[in-house]
mmCIF file of C-alpha atoms in Angstrom:
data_model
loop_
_atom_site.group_PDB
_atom_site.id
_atom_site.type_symbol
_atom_site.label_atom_id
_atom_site.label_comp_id
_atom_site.label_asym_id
_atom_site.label_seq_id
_atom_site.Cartn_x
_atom_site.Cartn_y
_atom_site.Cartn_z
ATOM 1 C CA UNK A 1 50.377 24.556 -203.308
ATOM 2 C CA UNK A 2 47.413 27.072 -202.628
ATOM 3 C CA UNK A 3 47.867 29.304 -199.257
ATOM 4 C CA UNK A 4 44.395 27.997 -197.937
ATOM 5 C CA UNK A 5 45.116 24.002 -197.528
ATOM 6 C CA UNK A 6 48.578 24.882 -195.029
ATOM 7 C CA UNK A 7 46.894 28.167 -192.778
ATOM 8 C CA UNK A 8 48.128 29.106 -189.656
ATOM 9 C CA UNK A 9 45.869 28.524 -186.688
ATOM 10 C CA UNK A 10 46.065 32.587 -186.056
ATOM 11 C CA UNK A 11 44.464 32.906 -190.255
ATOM 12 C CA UNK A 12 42.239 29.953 -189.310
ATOM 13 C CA UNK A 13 40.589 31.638 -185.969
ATOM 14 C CA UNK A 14 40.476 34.939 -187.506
ATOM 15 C CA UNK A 15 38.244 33.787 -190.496
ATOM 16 C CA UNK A 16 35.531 31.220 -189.103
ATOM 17 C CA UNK A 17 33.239 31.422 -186.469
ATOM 18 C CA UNK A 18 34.615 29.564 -182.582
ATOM 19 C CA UNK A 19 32.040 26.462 -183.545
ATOM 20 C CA UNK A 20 33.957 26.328 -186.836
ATOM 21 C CA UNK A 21 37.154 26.296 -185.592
ATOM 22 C CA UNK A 22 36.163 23.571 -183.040
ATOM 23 C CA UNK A 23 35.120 21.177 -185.366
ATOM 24 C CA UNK A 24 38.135 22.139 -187.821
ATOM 25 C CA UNK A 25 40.107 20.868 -184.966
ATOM 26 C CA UNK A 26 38.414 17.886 -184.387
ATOM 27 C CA UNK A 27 38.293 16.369 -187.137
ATOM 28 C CA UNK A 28 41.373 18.049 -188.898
ATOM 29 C CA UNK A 29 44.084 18.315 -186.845
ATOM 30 C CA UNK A 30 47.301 16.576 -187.115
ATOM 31 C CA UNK A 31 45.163 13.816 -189.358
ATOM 32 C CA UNK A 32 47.760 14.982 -192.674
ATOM 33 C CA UNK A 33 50.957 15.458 -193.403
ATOM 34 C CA UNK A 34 52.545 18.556 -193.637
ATOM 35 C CA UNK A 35 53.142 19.085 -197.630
ATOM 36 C CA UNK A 36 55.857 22.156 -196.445
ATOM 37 C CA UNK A 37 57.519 20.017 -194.627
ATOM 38 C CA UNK A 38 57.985 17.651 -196.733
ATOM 39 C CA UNK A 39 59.517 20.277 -199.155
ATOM 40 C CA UNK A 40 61.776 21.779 -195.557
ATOM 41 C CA UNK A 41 59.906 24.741 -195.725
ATOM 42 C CA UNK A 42 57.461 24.915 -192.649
ATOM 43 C CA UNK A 43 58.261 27.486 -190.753
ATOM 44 C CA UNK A 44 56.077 26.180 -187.936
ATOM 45 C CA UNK A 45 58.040 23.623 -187.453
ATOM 46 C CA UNK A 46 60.788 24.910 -184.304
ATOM 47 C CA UNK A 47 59.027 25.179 -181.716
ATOM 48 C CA UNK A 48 56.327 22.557 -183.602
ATOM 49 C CA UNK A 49 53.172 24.791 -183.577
ATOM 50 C CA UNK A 50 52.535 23.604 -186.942
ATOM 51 C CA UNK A 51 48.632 22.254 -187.458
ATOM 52 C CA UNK A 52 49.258 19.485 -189.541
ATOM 53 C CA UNK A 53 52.221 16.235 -188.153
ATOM 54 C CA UNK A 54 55.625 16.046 -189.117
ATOM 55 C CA UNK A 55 56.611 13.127 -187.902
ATOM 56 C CA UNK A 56 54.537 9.383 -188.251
ATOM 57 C CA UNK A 57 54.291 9.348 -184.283
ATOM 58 C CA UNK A 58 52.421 13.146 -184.403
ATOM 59 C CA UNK A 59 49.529 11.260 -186.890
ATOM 60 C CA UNK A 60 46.448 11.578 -184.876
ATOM 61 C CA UNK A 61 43.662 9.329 -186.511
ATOM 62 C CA UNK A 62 40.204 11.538 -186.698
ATOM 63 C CA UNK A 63 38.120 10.367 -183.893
ATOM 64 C CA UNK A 64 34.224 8.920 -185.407
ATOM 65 C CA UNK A 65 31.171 7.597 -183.738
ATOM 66 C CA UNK A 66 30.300 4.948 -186.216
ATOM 67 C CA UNK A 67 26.660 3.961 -187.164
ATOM 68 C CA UNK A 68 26.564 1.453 -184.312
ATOM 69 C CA UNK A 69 27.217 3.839 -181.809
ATOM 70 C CA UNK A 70 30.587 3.014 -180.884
ATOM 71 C CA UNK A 71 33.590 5.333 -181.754
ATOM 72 C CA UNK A 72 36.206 3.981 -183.991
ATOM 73 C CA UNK A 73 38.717 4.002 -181.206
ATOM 74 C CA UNK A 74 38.545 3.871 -177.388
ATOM 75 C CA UNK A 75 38.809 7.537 -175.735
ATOM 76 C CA UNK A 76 40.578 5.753 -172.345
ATOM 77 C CA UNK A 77 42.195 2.765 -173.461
ATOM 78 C CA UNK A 78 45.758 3.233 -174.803
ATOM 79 C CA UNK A 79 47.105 0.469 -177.088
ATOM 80 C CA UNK A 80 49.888 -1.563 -176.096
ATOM 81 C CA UNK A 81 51.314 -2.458 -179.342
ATOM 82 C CA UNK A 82 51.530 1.543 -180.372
ATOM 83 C CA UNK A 83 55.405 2.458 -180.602
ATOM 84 C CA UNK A 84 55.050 6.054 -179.164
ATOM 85 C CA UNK A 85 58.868 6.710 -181.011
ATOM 86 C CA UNK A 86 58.129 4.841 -184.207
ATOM 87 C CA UNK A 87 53.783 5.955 -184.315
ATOM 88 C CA UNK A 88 53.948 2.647 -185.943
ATOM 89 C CA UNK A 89 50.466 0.251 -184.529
ATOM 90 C CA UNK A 90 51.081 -3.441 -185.955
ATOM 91 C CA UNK A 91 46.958 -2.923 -186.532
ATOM 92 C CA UNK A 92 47.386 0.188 -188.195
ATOM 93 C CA UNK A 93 44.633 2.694 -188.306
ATOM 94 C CA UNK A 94 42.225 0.231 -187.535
ATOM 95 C CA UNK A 95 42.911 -0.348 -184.080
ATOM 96 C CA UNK A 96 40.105 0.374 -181.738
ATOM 97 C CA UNK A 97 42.670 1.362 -179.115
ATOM 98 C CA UNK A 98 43.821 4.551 -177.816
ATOM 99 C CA UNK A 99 47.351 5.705 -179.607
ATOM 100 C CA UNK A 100 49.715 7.773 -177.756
ATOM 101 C CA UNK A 101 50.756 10.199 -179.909
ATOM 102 C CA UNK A 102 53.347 12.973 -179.101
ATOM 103 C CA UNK A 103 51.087 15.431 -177.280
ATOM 104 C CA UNK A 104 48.796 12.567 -176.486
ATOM 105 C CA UNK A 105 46.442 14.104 -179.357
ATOM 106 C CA UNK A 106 44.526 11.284 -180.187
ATOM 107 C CA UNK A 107 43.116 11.633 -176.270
ATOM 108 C CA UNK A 108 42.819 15.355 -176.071
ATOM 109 C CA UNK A 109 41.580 15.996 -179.147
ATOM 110 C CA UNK A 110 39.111 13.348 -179.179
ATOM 111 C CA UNK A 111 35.092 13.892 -179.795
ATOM 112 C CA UNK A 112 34.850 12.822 -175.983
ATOM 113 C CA UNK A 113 37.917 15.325 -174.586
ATOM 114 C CA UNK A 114 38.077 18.420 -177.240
ATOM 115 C CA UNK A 115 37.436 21.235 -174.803
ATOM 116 C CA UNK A 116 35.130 20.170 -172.229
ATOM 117 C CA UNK A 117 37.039 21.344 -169.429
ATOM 118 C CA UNK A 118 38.458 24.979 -168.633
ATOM 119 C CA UNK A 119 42.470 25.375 -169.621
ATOM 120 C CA UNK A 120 43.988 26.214 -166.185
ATOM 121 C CA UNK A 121 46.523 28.495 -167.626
ATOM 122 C CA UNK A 122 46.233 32.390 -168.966
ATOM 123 C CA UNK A 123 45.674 33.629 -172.322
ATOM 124 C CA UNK A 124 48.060 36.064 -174.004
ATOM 125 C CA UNK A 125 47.288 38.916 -176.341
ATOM 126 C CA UNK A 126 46.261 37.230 -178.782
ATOM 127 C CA UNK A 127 43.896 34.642 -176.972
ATOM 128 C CA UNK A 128 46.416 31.768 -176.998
ATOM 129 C CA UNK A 129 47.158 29.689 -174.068
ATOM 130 C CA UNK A 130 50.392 30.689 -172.390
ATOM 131 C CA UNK A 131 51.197 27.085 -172.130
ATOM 132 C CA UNK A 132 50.107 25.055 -175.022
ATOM 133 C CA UNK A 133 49.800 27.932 -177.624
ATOM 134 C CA UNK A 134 47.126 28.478 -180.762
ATOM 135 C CA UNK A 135 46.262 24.655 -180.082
ATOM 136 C CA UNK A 136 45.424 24.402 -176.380
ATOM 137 C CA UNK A 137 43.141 21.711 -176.575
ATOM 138 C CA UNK A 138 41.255 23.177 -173.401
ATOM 139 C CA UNK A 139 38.810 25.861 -173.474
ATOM 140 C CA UNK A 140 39.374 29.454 -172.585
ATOM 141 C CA UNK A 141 36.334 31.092 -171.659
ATOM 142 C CA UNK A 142 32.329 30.074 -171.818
ATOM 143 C CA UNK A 143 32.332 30.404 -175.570
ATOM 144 C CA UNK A 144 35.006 27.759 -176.263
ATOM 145 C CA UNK A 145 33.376 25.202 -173.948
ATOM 146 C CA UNK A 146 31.662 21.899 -175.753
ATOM 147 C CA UNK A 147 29.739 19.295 -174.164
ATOM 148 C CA UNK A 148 31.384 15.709 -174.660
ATOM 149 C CA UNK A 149 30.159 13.417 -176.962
ATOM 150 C CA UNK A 150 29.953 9.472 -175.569
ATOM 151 C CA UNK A 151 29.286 6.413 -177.594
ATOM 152 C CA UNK A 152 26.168 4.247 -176.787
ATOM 153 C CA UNK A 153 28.291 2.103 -174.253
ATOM 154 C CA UNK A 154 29.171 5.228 -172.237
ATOM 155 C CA UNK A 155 25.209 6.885 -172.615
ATOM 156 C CA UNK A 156 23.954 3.431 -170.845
ATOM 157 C CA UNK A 157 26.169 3.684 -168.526
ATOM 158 C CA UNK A 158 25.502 7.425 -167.492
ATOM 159 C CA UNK A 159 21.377 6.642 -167.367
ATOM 160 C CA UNK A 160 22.593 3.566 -165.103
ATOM 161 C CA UNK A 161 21.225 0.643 -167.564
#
């Protein structure tokens, strides 16, 4: 398997630009499988720091705004039906609900979430979040800040229509 489709986060951020590396995030993240892992051979895998899931209930579907305006699931409303142990929906990827994933990545690293507040904790020497590592879903300075993006229910409602 070529080096480039399983980088680390630090190889990622060292090679493309912060805006880059944002949307990398947002719409790669956790979204495949881990082909190492499937052969044992992650080595991201204790303590999971890895970038892609392990396990089904890590999956994180990629977050869209569809052509009507409307993402292709809700950004507050968590699904009912999701098994959080199993990451098993009875909809499947289709649901327009909220999926809580381990990490509750679906939420936090959702077009509407994916840094648009600051992280309260520290960086280290390297620039990673003392807390949540290379994949603090918060930003870290000015630079790393993004505005949110809302659907067209969530624009009317800001402009009070």
């Amino acid at each position: 398997m070529p080096q480039s489709r399983h980088r680390s986060s630090q190889q990622v951020s060292n090679m493309e630009k912060p805006q880059d590396v944002m949307e990398k995030y947002l719409k790669e993240f956790r979204v495949e499988q881990c082909p190492l892992f499937l052969q044992h051979k992650c080595q991201q895998h204790r303590p999971f720091t890895c970038f892609h899931w392990h396990f089904q209930n890590q999956k994180r579907r990629r977050p869209l705004l569809r052509r009507d305006g409307q993402f292709n699931y809700s950004a507050d409303i968590y699904c009912e039906k999701y098994d959080e142990t199993t990451g098993i929906c009875p909809i499947g990827d289709e649901c327009p609900l909220l999926h809580r994933t381990a990490g509750d990545t679906e939420r936090r690293y959702h077009l509407r979430y994916y840094k648009t507040g600051m992280c309260v904790h520290d960086t280290d020497n390297r620039g990673y979040c003392v807390k949540n590592g290379p994949h603090c879903a918060c930003a870290h300075g000015a630079n790393d800040l993004r505005s949110p993006v809302y659907d067209s229910r969530e624009q009317r409602d800001l402009l009070g229509e």
